[in-house]
Coordinates of C-alpha atoms and ligand atoms in Angstrom, one line a residue:
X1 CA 73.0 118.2 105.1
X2 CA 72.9 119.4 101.6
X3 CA 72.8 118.6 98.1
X4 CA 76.1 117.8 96.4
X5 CA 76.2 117.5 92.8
X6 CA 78.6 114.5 91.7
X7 CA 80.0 115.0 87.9
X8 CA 81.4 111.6 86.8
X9 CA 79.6 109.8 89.8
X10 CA 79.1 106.8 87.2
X11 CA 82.9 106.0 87.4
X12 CA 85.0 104.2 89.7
X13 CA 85.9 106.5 92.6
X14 CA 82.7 108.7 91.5
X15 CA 80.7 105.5 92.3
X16 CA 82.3 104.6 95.8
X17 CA 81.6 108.2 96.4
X18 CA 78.3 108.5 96.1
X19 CA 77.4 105.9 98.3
X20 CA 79.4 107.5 101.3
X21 CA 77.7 110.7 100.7
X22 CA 74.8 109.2 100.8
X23 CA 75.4 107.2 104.0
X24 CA 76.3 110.3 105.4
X25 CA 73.1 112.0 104.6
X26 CA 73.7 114.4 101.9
X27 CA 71.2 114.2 99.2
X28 CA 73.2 114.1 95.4
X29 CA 72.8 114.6 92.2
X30 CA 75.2 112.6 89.3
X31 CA 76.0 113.6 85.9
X32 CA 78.0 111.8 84.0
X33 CA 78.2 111.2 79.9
X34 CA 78.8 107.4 80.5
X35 CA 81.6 107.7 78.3
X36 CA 83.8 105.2 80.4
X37 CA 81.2 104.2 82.9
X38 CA 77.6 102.0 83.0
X39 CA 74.2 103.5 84.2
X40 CA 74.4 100.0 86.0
X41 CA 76.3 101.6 88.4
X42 CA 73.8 104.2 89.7
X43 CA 71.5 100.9 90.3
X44 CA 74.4 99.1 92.3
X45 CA 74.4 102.7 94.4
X46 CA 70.8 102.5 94.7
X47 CA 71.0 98.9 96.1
X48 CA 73.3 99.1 98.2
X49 CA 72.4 102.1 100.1
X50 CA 68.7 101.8 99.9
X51 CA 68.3 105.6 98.4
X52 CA 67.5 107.5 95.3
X53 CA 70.2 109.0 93.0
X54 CA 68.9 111.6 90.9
X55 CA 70.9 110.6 87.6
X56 CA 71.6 113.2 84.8
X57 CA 73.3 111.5 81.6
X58 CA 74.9 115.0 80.4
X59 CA 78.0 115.9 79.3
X60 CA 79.6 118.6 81.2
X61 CA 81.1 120.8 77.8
X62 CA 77.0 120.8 77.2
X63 CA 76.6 124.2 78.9
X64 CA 72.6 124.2 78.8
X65 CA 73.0 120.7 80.2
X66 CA 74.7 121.6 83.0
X67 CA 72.0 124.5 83.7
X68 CA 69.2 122.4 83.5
X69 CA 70.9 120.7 86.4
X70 CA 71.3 123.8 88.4
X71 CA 68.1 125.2 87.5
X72 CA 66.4 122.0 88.8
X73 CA 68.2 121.4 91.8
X74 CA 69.1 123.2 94.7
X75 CA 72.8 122.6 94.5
X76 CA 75.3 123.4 97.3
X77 CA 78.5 121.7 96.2
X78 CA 80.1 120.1 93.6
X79 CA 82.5 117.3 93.8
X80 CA 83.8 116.8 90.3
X81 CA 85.1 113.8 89.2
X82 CA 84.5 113.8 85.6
X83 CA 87.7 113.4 83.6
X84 CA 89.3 111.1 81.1
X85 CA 92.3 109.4 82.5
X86 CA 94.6 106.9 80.5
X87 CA 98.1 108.5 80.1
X88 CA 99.1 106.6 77.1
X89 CA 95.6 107.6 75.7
X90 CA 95.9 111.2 76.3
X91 CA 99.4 111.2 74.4
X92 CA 97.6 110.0 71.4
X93 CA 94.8 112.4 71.3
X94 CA 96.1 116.0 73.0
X95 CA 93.3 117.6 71.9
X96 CA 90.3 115.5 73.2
X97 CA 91.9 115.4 76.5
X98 CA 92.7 118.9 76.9
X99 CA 89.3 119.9 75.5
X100 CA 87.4 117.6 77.5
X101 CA 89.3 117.9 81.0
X102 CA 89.8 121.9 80.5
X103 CA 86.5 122.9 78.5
X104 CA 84.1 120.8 80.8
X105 CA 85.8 122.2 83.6
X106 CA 85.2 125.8 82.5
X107 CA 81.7 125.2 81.6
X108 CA 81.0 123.6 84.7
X109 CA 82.7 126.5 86.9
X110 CA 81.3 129.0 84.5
X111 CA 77.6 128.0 85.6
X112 CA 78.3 127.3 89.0
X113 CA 79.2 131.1 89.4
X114 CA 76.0 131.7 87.9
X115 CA 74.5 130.5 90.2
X116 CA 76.2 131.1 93.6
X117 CA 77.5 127.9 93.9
X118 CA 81.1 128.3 94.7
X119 CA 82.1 125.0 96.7
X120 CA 83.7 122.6 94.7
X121 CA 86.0 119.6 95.1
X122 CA 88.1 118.7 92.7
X123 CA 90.0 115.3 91.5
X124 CA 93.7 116.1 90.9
X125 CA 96.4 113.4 90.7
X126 CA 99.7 112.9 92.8
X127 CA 100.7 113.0 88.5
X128 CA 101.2 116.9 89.9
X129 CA 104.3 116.1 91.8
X130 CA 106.2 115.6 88.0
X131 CA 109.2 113.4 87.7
X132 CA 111.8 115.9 90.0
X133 CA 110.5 115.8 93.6
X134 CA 111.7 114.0 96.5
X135 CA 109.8 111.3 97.9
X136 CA 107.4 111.4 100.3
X137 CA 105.4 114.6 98.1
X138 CA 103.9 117.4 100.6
X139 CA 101.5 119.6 98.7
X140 CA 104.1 122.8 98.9
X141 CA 106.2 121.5 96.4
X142 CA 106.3 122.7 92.7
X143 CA 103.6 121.0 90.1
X144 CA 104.5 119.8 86.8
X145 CA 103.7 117.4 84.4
X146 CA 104.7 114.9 81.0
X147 CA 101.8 114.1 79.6
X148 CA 98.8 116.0 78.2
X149 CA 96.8 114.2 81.4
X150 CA 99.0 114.8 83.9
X151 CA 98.8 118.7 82.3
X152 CA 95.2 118.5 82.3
X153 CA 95.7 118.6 86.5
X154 CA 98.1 120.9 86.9
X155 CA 96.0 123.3 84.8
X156 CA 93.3 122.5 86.3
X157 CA 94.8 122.9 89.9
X158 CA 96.0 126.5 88.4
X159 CA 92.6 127.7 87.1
X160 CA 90.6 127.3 90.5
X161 CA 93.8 129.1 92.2
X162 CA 93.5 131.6 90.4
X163 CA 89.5 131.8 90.5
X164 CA 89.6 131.8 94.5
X165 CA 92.3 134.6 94.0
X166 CA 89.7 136.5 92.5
X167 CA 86.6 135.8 94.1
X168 CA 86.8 135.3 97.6
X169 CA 83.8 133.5 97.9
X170 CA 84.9 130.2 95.9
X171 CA 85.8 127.2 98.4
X172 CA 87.5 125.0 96.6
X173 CA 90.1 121.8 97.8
X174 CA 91.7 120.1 95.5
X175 CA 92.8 116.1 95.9
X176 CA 95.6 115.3 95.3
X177 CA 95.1 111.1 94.9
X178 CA 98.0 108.3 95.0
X179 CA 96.9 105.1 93.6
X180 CA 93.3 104.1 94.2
X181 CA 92.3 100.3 94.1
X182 CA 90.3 97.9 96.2
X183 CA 86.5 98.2 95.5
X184 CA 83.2 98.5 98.2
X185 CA 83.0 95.8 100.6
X186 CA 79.6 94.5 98.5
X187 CA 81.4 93.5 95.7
X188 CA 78.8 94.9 93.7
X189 CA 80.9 98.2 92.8
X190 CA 84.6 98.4 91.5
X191 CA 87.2 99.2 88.8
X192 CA 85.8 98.5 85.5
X193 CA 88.1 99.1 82.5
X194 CA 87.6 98.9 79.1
X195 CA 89.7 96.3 77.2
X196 CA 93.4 95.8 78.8
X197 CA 93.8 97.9 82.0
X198 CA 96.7 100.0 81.7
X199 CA 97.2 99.8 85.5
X200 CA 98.8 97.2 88.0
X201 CA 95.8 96.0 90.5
X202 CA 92.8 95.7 87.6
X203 CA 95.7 93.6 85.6
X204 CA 96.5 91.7 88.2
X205 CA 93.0 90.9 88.8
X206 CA 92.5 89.7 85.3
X207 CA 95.3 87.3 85.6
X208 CA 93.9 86.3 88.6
X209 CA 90.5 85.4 87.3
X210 CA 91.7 84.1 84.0
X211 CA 91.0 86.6 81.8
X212 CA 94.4 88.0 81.2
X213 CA 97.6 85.4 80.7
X214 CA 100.7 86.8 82.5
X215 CA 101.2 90.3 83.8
X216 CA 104.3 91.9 83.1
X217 CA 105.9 93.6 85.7
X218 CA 108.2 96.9 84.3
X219 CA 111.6 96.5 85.6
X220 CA 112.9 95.0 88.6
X221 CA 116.1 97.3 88.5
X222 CA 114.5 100.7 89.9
X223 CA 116.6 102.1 93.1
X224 CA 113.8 100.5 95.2
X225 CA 114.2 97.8 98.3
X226 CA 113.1 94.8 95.8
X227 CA 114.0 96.9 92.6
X228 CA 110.3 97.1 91.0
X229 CA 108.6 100.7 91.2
X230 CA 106.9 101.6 94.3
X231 CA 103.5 103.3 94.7
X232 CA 101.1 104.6 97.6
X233 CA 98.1 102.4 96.8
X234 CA 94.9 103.7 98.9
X235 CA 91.4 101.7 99.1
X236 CA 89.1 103.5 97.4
X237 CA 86.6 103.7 100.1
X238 CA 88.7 104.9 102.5
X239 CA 89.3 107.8 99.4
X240 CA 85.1 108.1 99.0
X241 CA 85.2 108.9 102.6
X242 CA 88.0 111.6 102.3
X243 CA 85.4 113.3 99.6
X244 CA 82.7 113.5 102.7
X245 CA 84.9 115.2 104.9
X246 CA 87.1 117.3 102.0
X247 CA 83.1 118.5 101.0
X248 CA 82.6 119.3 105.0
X249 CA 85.8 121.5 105.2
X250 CA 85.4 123.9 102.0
X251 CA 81.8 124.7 103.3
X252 CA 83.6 126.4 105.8
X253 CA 86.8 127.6 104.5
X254 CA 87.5 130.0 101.4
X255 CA 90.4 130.0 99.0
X256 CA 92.1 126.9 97.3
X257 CA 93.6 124.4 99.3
X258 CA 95.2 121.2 97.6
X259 CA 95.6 118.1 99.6
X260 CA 97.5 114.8 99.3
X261 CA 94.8 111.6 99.9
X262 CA 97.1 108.4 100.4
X263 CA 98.0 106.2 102.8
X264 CA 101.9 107.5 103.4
X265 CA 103.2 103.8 102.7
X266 CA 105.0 102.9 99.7
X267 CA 104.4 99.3 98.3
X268 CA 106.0 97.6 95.7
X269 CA 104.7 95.7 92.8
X270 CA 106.1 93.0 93.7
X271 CA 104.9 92.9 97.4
X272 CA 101.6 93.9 95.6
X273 CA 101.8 90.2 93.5
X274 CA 102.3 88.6 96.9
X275 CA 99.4 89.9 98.9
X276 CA 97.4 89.6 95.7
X277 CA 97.7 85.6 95.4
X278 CA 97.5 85.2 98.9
X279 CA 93.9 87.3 98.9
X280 CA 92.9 85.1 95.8
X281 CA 94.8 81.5 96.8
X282 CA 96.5 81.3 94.1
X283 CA 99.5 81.9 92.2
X284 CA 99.9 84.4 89.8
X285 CA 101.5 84.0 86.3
X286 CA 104.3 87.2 86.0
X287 CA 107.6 87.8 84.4
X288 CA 110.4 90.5 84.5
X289 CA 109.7 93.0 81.7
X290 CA 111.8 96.3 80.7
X291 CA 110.9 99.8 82.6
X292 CA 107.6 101.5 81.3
X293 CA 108.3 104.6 79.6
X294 CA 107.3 107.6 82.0
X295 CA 107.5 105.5 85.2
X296 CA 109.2 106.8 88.4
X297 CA 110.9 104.5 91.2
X298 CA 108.9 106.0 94.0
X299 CA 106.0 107.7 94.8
X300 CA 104.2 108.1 98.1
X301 CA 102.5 111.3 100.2
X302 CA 103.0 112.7 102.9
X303 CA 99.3 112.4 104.5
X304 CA 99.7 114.8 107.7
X305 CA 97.6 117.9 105.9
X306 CA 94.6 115.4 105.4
X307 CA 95.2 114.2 109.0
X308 CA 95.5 117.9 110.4
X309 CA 92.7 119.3 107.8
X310 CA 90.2 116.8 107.2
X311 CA 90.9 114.7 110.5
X312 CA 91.0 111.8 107.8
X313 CA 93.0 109.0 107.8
X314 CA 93.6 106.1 105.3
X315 CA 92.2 103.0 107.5
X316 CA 92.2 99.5 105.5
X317 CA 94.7 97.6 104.6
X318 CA 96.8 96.6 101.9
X319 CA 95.1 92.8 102.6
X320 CA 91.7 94.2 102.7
X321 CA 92.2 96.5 99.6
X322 CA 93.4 93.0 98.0
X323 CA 91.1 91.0 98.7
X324 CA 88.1 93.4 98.4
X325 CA 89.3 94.0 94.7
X326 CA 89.4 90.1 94.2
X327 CA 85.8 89.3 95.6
X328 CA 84.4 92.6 92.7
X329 CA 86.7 90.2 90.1
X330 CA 84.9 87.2 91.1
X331 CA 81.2 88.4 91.5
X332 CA 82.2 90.9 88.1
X333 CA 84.5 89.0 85.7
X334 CA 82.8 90.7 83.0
X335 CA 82.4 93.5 84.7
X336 CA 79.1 95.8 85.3
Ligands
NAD1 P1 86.4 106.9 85.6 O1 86.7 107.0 84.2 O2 86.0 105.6 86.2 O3 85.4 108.0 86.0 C1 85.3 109.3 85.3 C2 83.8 109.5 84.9 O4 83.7 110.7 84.2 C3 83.4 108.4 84.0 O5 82.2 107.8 84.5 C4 83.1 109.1 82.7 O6 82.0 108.6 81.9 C5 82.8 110.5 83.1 N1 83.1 111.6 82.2 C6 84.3 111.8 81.4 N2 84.1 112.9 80.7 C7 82.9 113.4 80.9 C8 82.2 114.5 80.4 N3 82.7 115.3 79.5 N4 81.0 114.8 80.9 C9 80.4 114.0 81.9 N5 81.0 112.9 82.3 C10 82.3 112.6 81.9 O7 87.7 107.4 86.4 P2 88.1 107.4 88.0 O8 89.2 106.4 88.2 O9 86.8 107.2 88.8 O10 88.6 108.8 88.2 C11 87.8 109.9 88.6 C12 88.7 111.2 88.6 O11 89.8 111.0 89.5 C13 89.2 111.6 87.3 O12 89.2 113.0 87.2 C14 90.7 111.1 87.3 O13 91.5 111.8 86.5 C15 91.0 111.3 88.8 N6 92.1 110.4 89.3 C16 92.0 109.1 89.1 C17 93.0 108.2 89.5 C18 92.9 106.7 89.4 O14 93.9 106.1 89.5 N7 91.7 106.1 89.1 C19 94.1 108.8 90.1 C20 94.2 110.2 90.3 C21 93.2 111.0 89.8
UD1_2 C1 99.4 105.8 86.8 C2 99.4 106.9 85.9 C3 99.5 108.2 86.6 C4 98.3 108.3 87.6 C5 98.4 107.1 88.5 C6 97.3 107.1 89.6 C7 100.6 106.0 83.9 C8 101.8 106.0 83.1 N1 100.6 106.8 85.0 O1 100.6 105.8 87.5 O2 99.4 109.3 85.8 O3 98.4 109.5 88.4 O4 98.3 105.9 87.7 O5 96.2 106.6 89.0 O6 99.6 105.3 83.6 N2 103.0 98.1 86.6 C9 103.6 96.9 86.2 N3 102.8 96.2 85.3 C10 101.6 96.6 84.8 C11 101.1 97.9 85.2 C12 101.9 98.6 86.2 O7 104.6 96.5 86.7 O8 101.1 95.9 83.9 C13 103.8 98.9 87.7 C14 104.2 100.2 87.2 O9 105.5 100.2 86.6 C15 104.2 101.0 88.6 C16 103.1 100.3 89.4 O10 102.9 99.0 88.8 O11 105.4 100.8 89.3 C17 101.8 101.0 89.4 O12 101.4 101.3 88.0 P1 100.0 102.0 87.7 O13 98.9 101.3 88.3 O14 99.9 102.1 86.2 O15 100.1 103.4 88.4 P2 101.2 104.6 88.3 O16 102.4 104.2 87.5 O17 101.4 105.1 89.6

């Protein structure tokens, strides 16, 4: 097993990550700038696997940062994480996104070559698939994006194609993730946003325990069985566990190879309301509002090229990813 170096492993799917590499037996390493994480969360890692986490509060645009990592450990792959994500966010402030995202990602590629570390993981988005493609989304099909985040992926995607183009010693997957929720089975690790989530399940779980009034569900008119948007919600262990065996398969394969990490099944937010307040006992206070701006009817993968590649498949369920999320809410309602 070897040592895998996890850059935003202080985050939410970073988190749940770590602990199934370190089930697994890898040894790992986390950066992270805990610019929209908690150190607490490296403790929660710590308790509940019983190991060590060597912990590196860095940001990964500090270049000599990011080589004191190298230089002190014995790196062999890099699953990288580190990002900032709010769409609406990254509309407001092009720049920091695009210089964050892009610039931390060059710095952090630009060191790895350095030194012969060329196996990375990488967290892309299914934002790639754009607003023009065809439900369900294979990974062959055109990228493109409409926002500066959803850019930030698709350039990003670009970049390590073209760097495994030139040097045929970079291993590099990309992962392409639908909509992560749920949290570990402890309760001690979850989704943790700051002030109002932007996104359905950690709203619906602030309504749920209180904190948040009604949620507002954006249109009911969409060309969808119950009319509301539907989305490919995945638990976000069974996604962790897709980073294990994504790691296992660039060790042993060059080049760049994107793949699709969701479940294949398309819920609706409304179906996700119902299986919410039946996880918590409870019902839940929601009203019809007008479309989001952006928003798409559909969206939902294709899975069969993790299946066929990875010999991963998605294995809770949308009960357990509900009702996991709900005990984090009620052992966290403050959060970490
Ligand atoms: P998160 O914000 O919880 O985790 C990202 C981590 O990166 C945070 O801990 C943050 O402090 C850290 N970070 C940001 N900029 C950094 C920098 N310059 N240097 C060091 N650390 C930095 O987000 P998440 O939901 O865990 O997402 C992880 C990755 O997955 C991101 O790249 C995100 O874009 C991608 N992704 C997330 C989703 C989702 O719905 N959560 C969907 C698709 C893709
Ligand atoms: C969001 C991001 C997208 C990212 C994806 C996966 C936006 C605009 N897009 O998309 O870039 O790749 O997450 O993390 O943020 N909904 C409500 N009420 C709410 C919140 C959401 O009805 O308060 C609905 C939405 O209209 C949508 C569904 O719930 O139909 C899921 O929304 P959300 O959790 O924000 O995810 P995405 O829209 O898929």
């Amino acid at each position: 097993m070897g040592k895998i170096l996890i850059t935003g492993g202080a985050g939410f799917i970073g988190s749940h990550a770590c602990v199934e590499f370190l089930e697994a037996g890898f040894s790992i390493v986390v950066m992270d700038n805990l610019s929209n994480s908690k150190e607490e969360s490296i403790r929660r890692i710590e308790k509940i696997t019983g190991k060590t986490v060597d912990f590196y509060k860095a940001d990964m645009r500090d270049e000599a940062a990011v080589r004191t990592i190298f230089e002190e450990q014995d790196i062999d792959a890099v699953v990288h994480f580190a990002g900032l994500k709010a769409v609406g966010e990254s509309v407001a402030k092009p720049l920091e996104y695009y210089e964050n995202n892009i610039n931390g990602t060059f710095v952090l590629l630009k060191v790895m070559r350095e030194f012969g570390c060329k196996t990375i993981v990488f967290s892309s988005s299914a934002t790639v698939y754009g607003m023009n493609n065809p439900v369900p989304y294979v990974e062959d099909m055109p990228t493109s994006a409409t926002n500066p985040y959803g850019y930030t992926k698709v350039m990003i995607e670009q970049i390590l194609h073209d760097l495994c183009v030139a040097d045929k010693d970079f291993h590099v997957v990309a992962l392409r993730y639908f909509n992560p929720i749920g949290a570990h089975k402890s309760g001690l690790i979850g989704e943790d946003p700051n002030g109002i989530p932007n996104n359905l399940l950690p709203y619906i779980g602030q309504v749920a325990v209180g904190k948040l009034e009604q949620l507002a569900v954006f249109g009911d008119d969409y060309d969808t069985p119950d009319g509301t948007g539907v989305r490919d919600y995945i638990h976000v262990v069974d996604l962790a566990k897709g980073h294990v065996s994504a790691v296992n398969y660039a060790m042993e394969h060059e080049g760049f190879m994107p793949i699709n990490l969701g479940t294949g099944n398309g819920i609706s937010v409304l179906e996700m309301v119902h299986a919410y307040e039946k996880a918590c006992g409870k019902p839940l206070n929601y009203r019809i509002a007008d479309r989001r701006p952006g928003d798409i009817a559909s969206s939902y993968a294709n899975a069969s090229r993790a299946k066929e590649l990875l010999n991963w498949e998605a294995q809770e369920t949308l009960e357990t990813m509900c009702e996991d999320s709900w005990r984090f809410m009620q052992q966290n309602p403050n959060g970490l």
